[in-house]
Coordinates of C-alpha atoms and ligand atoms in Angstrom, one line a residue:
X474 CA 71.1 254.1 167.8
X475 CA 69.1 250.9 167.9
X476 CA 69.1 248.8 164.5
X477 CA 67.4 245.4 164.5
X478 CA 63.8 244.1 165.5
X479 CA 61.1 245.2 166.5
X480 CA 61.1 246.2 170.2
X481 CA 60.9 242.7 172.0
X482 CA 60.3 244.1 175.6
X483 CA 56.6 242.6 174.9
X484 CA 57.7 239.1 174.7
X485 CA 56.5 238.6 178.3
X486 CA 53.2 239.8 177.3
X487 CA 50.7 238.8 174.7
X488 CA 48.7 240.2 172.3
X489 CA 50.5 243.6 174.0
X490 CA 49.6 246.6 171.4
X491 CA 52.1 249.6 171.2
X492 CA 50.2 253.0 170.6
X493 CA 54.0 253.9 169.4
X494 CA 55.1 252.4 165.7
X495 CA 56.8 249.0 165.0
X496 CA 59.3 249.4 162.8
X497 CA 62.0 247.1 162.2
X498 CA 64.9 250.1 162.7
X499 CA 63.8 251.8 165.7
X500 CA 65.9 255.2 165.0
X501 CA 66.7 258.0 167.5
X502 CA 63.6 260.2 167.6
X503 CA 65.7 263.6 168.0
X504 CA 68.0 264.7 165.1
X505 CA 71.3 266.0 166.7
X506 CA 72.2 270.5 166.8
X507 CA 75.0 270.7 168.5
X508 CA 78.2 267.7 169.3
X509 CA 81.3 267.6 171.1
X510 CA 84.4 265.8 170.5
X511 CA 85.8 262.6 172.1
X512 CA 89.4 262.3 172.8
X513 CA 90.8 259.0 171.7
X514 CA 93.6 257.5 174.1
X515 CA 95.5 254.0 173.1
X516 CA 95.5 251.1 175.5
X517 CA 99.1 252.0 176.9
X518 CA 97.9 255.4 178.0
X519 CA 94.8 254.0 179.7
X520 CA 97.1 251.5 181.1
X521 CA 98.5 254.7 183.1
X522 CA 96.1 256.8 183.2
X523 CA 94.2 253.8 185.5
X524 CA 97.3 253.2 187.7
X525 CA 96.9 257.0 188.6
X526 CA 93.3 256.6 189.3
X527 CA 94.5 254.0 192.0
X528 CA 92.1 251.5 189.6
X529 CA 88.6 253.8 190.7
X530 CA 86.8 254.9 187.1
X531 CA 85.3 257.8 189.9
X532 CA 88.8 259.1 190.3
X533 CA 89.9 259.5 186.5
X534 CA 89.2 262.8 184.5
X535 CA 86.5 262.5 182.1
X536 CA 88.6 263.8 179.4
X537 CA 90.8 260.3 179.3
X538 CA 87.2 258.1 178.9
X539 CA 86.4 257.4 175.4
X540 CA 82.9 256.1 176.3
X541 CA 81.4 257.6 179.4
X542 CA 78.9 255.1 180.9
X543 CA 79.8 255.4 184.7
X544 CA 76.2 257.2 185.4
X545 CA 72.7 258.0 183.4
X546 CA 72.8 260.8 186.1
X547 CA 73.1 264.3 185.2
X548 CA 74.5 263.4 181.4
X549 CA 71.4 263.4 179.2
X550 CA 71.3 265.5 176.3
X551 CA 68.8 268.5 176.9
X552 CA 66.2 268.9 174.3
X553 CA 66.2 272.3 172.2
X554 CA 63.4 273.2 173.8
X555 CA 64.9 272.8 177.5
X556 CA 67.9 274.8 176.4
X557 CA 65.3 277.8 175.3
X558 CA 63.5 276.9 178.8
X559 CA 67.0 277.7 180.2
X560 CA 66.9 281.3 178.7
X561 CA 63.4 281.8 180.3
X562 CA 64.4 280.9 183.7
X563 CA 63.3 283.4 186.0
X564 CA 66.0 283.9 188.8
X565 CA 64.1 285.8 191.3
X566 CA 64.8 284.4 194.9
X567 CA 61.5 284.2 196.0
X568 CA 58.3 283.0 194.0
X569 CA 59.9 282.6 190.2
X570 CA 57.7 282.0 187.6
X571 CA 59.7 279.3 186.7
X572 CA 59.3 277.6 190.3
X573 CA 55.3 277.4 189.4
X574 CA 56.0 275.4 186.0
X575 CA 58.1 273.0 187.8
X576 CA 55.5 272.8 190.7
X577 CA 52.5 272.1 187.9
X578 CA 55.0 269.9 186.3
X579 CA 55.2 267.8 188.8
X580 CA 51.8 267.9 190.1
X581 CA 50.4 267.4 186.6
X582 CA 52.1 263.9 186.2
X583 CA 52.2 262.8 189.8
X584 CA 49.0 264.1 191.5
X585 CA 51.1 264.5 194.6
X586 CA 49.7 268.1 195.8
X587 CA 53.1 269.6 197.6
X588 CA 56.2 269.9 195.7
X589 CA 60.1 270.5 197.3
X590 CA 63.0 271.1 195.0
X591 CA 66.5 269.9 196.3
X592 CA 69.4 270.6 194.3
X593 CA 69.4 267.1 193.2
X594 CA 68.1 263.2 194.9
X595 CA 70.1 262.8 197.7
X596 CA 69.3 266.2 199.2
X597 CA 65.8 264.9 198.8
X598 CA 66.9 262.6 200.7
X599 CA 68.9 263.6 203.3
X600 CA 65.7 265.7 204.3
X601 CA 63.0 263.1 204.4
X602 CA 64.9 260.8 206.7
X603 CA 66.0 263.6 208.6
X604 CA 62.2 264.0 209.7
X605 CA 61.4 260.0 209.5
X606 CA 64.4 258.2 210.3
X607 CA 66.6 257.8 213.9
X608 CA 67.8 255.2 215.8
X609 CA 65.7 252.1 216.2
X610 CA 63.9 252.8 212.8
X611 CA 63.2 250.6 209.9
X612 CA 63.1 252.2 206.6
X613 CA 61.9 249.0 204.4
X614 CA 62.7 249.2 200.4
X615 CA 62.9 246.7 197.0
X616 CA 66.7 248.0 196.7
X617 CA 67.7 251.4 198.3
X618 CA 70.1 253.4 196.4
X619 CA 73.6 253.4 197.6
X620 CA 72.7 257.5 198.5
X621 CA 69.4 256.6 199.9
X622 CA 71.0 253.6 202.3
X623 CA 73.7 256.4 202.9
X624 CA 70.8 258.9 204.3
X625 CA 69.2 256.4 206.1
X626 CA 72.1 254.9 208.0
X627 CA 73.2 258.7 208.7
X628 CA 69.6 259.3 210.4
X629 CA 70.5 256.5 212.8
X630 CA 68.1 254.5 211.2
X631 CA 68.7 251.3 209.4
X632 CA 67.8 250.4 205.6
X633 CA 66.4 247.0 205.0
X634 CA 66.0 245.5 201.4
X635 CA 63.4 242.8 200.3
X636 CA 64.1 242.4 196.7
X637 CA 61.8 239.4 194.8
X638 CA 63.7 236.3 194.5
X639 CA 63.6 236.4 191.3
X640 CA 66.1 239.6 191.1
X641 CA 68.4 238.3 192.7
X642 CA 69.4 235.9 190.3
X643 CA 71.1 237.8 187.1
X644 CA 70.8 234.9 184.4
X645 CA 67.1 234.1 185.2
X646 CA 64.7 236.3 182.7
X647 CA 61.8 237.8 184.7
X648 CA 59.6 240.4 183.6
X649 CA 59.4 242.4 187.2
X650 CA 62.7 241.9 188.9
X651 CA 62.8 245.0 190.4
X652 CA 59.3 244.1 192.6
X653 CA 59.3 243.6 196.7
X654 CA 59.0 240.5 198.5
X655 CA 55.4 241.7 199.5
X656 CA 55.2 237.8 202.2
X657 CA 58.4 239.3 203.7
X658 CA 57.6 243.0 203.8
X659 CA 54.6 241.8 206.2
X660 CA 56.2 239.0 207.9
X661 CA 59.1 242.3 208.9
X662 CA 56.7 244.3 209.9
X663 CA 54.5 242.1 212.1
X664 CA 58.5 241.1 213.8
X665 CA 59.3 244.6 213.9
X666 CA 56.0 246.9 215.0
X667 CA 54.6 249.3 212.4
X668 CA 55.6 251.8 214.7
X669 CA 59.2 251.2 213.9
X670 CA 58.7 251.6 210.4
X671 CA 57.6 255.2 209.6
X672 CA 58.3 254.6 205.5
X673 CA 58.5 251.8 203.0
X674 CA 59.9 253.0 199.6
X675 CA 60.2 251.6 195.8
X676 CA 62.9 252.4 193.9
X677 CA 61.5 252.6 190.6
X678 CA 62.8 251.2 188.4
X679 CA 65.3 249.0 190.5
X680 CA 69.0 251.3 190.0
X681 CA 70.7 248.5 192.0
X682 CA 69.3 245.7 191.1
X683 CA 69.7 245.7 187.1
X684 CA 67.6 249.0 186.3
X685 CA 64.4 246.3 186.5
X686 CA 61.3 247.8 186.7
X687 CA 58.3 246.8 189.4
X688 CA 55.0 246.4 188.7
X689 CA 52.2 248.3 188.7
X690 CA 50.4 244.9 190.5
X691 CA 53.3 244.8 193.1
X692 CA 52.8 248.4 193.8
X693 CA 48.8 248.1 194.5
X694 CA 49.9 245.4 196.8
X695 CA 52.5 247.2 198.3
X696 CA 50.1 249.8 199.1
X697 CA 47.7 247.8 200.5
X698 CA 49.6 246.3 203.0
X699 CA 51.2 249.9 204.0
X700 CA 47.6 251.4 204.7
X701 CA 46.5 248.5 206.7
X702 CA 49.7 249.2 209.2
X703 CA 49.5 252.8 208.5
X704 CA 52.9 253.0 207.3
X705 CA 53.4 255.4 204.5
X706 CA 54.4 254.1 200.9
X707 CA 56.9 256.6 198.4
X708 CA 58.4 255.9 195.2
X709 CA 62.7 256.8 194.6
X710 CA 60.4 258.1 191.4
X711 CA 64.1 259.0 189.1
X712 CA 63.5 256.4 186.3
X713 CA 59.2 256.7 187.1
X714 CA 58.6 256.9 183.2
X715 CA 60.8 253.9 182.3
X716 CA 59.5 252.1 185.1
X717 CA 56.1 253.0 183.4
X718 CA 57.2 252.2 179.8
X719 CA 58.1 248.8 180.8
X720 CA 54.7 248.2 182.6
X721 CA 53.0 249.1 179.2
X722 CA 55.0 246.7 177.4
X723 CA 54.6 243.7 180.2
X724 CA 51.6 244.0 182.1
X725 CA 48.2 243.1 180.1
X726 CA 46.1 245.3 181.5
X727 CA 48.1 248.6 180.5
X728 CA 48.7 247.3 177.4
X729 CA 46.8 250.1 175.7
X730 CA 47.1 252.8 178.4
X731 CA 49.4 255.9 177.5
X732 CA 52.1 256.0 180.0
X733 CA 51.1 259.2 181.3
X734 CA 48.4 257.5 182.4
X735 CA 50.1 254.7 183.5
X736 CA 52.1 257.2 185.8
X737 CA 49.3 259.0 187.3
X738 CA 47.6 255.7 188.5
X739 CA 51.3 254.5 190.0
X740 CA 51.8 258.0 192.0
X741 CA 48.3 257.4 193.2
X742 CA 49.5 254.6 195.3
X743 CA 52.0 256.3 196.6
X744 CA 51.9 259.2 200.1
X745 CA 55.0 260.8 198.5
X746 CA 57.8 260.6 196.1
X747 CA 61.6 261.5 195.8
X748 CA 63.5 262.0 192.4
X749 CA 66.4 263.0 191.1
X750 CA 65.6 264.9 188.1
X751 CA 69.0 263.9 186.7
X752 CA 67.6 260.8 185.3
X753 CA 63.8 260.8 183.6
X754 CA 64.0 265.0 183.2
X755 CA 66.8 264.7 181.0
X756 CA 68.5 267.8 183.3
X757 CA 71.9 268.0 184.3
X758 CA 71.1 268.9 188.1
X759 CA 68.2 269.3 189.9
X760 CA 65.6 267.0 192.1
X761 CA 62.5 267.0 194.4
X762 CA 60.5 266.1 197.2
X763 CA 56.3 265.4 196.3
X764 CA 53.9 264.6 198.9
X765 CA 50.8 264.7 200.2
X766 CA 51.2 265.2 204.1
X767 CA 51.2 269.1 205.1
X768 CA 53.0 268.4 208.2
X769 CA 55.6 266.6 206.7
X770 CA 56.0 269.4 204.3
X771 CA 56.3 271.7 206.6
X772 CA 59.1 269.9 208.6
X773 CA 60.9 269.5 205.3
X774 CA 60.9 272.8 204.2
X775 CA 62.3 273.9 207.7
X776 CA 65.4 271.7 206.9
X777 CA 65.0 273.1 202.9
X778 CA 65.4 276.4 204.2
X779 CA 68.7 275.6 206.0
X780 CA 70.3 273.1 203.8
X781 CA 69.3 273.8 200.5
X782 CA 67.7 277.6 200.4
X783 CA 64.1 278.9 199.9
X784 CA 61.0 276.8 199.1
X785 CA 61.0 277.9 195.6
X786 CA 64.2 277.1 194.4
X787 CA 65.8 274.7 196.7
X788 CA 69.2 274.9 195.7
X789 CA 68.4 275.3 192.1
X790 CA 68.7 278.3 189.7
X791 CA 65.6 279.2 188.0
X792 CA 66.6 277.9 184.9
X793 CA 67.5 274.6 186.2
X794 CA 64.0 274.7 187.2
X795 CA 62.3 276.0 183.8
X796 CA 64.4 272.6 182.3
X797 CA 63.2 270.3 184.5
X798 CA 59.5 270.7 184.1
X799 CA 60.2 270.7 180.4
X800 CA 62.1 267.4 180.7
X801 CA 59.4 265.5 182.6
X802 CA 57.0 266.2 179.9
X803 CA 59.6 264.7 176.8
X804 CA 60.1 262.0 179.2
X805 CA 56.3 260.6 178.8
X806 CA 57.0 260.8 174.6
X807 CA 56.5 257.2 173.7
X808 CA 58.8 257.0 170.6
X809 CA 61.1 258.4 172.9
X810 CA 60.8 255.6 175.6
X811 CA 60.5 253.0 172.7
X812 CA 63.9 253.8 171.6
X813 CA 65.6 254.1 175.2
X814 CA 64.5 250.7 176.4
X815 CA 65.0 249.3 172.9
X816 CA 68.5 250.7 173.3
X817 CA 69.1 248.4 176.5
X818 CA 67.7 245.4 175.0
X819 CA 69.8 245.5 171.9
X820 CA 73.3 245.7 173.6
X821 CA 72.0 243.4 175.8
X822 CA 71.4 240.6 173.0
X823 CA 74.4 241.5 171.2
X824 CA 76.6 240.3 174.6
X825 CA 74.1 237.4 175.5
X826 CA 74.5 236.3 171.5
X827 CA 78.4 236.5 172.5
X828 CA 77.7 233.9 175.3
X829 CA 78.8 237.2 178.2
X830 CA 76.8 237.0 181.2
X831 CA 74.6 239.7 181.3
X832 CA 71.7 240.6 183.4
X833 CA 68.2 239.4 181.7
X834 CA 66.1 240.7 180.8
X835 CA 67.7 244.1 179.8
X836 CA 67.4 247.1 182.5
X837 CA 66.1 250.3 181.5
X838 CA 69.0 253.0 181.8
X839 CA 71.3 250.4 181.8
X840 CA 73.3 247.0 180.7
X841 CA 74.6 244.9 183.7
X842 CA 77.4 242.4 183.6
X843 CA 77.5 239.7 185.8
X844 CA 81.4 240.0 186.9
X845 CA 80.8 236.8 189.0
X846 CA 80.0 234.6 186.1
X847 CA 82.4 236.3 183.8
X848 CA 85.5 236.1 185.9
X849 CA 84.6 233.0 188.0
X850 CA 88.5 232.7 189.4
X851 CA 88.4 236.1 190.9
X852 CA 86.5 235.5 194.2
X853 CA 84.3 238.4 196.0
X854 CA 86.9 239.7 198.3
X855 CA 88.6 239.8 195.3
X856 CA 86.4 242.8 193.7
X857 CA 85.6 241.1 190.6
X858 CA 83.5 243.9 189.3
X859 CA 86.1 246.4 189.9
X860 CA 88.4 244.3 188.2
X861 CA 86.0 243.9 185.3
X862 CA 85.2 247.5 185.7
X863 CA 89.3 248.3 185.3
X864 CA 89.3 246.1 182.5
X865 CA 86.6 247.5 180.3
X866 CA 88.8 250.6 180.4
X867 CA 92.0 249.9 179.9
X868 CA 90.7 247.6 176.5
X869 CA 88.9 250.0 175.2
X870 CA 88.4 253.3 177.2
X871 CA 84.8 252.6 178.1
X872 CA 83.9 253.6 181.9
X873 CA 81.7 252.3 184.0
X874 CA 81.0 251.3 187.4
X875 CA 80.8 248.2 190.0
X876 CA 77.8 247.7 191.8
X877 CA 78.8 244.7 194.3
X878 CA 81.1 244.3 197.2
X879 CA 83.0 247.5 196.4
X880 CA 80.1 249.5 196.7
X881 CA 77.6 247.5 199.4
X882 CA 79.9 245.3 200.8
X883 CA 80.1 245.4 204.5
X884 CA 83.0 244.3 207.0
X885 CA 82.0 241.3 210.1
X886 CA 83.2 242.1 213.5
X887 CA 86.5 240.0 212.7
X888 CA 86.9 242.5 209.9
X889 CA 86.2 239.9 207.0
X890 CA 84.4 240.8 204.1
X891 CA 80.4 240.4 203.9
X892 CA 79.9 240.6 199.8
X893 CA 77.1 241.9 198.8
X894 CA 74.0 239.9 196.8
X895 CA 75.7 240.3 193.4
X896 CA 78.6 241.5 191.5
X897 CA 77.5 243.3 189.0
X898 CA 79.2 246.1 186.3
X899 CA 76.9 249.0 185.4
X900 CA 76.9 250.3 181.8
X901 CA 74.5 253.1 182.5
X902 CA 73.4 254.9 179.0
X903 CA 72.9 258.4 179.0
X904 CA 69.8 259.7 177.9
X905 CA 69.9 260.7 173.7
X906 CA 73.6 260.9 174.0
X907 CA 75.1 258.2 172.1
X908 CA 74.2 256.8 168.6
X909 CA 74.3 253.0 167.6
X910 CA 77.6 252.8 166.4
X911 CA 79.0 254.1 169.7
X912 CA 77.1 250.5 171.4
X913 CA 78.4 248.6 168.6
X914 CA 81.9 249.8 169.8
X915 CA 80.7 249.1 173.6
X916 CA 79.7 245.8 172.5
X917 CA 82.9 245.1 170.9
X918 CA 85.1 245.7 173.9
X919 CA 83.2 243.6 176.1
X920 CA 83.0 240.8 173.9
X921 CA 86.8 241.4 173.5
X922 CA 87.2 241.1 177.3
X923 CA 85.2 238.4 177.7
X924 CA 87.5 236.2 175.4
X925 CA 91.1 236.9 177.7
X926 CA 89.0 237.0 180.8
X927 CA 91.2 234.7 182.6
X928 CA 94.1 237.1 182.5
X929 CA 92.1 239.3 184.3
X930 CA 93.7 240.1 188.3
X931 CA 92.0 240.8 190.9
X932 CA 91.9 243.8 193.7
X933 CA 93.0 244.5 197.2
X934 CA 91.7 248.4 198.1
X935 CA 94.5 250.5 200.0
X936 CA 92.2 253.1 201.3
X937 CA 88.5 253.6 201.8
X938 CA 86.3 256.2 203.5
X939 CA 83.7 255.0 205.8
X940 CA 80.7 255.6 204.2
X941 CA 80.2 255.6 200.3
X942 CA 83.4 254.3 200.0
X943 CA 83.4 252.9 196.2
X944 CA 83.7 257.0 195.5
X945 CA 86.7 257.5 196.7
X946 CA 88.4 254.2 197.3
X947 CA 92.0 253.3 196.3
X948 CA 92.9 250.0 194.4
X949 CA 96.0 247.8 193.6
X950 CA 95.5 245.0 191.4
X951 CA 97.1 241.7 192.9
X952 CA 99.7 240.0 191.4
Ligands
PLP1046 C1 67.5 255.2 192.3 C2 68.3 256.4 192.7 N1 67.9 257.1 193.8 C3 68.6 258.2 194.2 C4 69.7 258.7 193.5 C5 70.4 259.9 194.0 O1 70.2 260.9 193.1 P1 71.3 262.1 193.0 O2 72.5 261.5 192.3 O3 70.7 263.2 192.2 O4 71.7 262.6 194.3 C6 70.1 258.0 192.4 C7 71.2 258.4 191.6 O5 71.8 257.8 190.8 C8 69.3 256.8 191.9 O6 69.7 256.1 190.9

């Protein structure tokens, strides 16, 4: 997809020169070998099909959704290339050829010296803050990932975000919203003792708060005041190339830097990363842990060993392996990245031209509604962006997902509902999956929403789990 003008993410900087072509139809830079089919539903059978999935897009089968948008994770379309890399995987259980490719891979683009495959991010996870969480620790962030909060909060430790005021507010157009609070990073840790703090990470770019991306001038700061408390900085590194992408396009100085480049100066900054390959690899499983500590390293590959199998495959098949280090090289392809956050930005002005409240600017992997605005009689307790969410389907089969009080809310000791910052809808777009006419369709429904919005009900769930519990939570709608 991606008709229209040129690419506008450079609007927030001036005289900004793409190395990549401006053309005025951006078109997909991958020509397509192989399809498969979409099963087309009518709005009475969603309308059932959503009362058995208790009103949770998570619990329906993916054969009943027309338009799958709940995740970027793990439904990119692998290159040619990949899927010969998959035939070349070398399966051996101990020092496959296939491990060293996705070890130079990785060290190639970050400079981070000691690599860790997981089977995906939140194994990654689980294993860092295994060794640096517990009880009475700090683990400071922009936005932590519902998984990454998840790990944290199961270490005993406790997550703590310090998003930029700026991206907290949906409708105001910013061109970093994904950066920390760097005044209240230090003014935490001087309350809280370094020593309590063993890790500050960036989620680049910002997954829960609008796919915005941080910059490379926020980082450097970032890292600056980690070193002078010793506390060690990582990336959540899963969308590092669009992250990097967008610093191209909005920060003068890398205005004529290739993004590789751009990449290997922002892991510089950085004592280690995590990622889950599922996003800027373009793989359907797969992540890793990169760092530079051997201790650490050592500790982690203990709990590897355990958890997630041997140091050279982590829980991955060799060919999952041979894909991945393949993928993170298309990733850094700027016509490729050109199209993907063009891609964002033009669904993004078709539902901003149709007066729907949208996060702005456009995210990178995703489109963000913001349910609060669009269905203003629903309050929080009321799970407008699982309404919304609901809604979305049953009009036109699209799925997605709620990011707000479903997913982060929290309950108070009287067992009222704390909502979270925002209530917002994810339409994550899978990577060189669908074509323009597929968004056009997107675009449509919402728009189509957005004019009978006020018939729109709100929720009441009926179960939830205690931790995570947007998974597997059930809905009713209230009447
Ligand atoms: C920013 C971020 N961190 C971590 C994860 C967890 O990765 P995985 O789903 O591979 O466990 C995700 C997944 O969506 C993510 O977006």
């Amino acid at each position: 997809m991606v008709k229209g003008v040129p690419i506008t993410a450079s609007y927030f900087c001036q005289n900004n020169h793409l190395t990549v072509s401006l053309m005025s139809v951006i078109i997909e830079p991958f020509r397509i070998k192989s399809v498969e089919p979409i099963f087309f539903t009518t709005k009475e059978e969603r309308a059932a099909i959503l009362r058995n999935a208790s009103y949770n897009p998570f619990l329906m089968r993916a054969e009943h959704v027309m338009i799958d948008l709940l995740t970027d994770s793990g439904t990119s379309a692998m290159s040619s290339a990949q899927w010969a890399g998959v035939m070349l995987g070398d399966e051996s259980y101990a020092g496959s050829k296939s491990f060293f490719h996705f070890e130079k891979a990785i060290q190639d683009i970050t400079g981070l010296p000691i690599v860790i495959p997981t089977h995906q991010g939140r194994a990654a996870e689980k294993i860092l803050f295994s060794q640096l969480g517990g009880k009475g620790k700090f683990i400071v962030s922009n936005t932590l990932f519902d998984t990454t909060r998840a790990n944290i909060e199961f270490s005993g430790a406790t997550g703590v975000d310090m998003l930029c005021a700026e991206g907290k507010i949906p409708s105001i157009p910013a061109p970093f919203k994904g950066n920390i609070d760097i005044v209240a990073l230090e003014a935490f840790i001087e309350e809280k003792g370094a020593e309590n703090i063993p890790l500050c990470i960036i989620t680049v770019t910002n997954n829960s708060g609008g796919g915005q991306p941080v910059s490379m001038q926020n980082i450097r700061d970032t890292s600056v005041i980690c070193k002078k408390y010793g506390i060690p900085l990582f990336l959540d590194a899963c969308r590092f190339a669009e992250n990097c992408f967008f610093i191209k396009m909005r920060e003068q100085e890398f205005a004529n830097m290739a993004v590789a480049k751009i990449a290997a100066e922002m892991f510089s900054y950085a004592d280690g990363c995590t990622m889950s390959a599922k996003k800027d690899s373009f793989a359907n499983i797969g992540g890793f842990i990169a760092l530079r500590d051997e201790k650490l390293a050592l500790e982690c590959r203990n709990l590897l060993i355990i958890t997630e199998g041997f140091p050279t495959y982590g829980g991955l098949a060799g060919r999952d392996l041979e894909a991945i280090a393949i993928g993170l090289h298309e990733v850094l392809d700027e016509n490729y990245l050109q199209y993907r956050i063009r891609s964002t930005e033009y669904l993004t002005e078709k539902l901003i031209a149709a007066g729907v409240p949208v996060m702005q600017p456009a995210g990178g992997h995703a489109v963000y509604l913001d349910a609060k605005a669009f269905l203003p009689h629903i309050p929080p307790s009321q799970y407008p962006g699982q309404a919304l969410a609901c809604a979305l389907y049953r009009e036109g089969g699209i799925r997605s997902v709620e990011i707000g009080s479903l997913m982060f809310g929290k309950y108070d000791n009287e067992g009222a509902l704390i909502p979270a910052m925002m209530e917002l809808v994810r339409l994550a777009i899978p990577r060189r999956v669908y074509t323009q006419s597929h968004i056009d369709y997107v675009a449509e429904i919402i728009i189509q929403v957005f004019q009978h919005r006020s018939a729109i009900k709100g929720m009441k769930i009926v179960y939830e789990a205690p931790m995570l519990r947007h998974f597997t939570a059930m809905l009713e709608e209230i009447e």
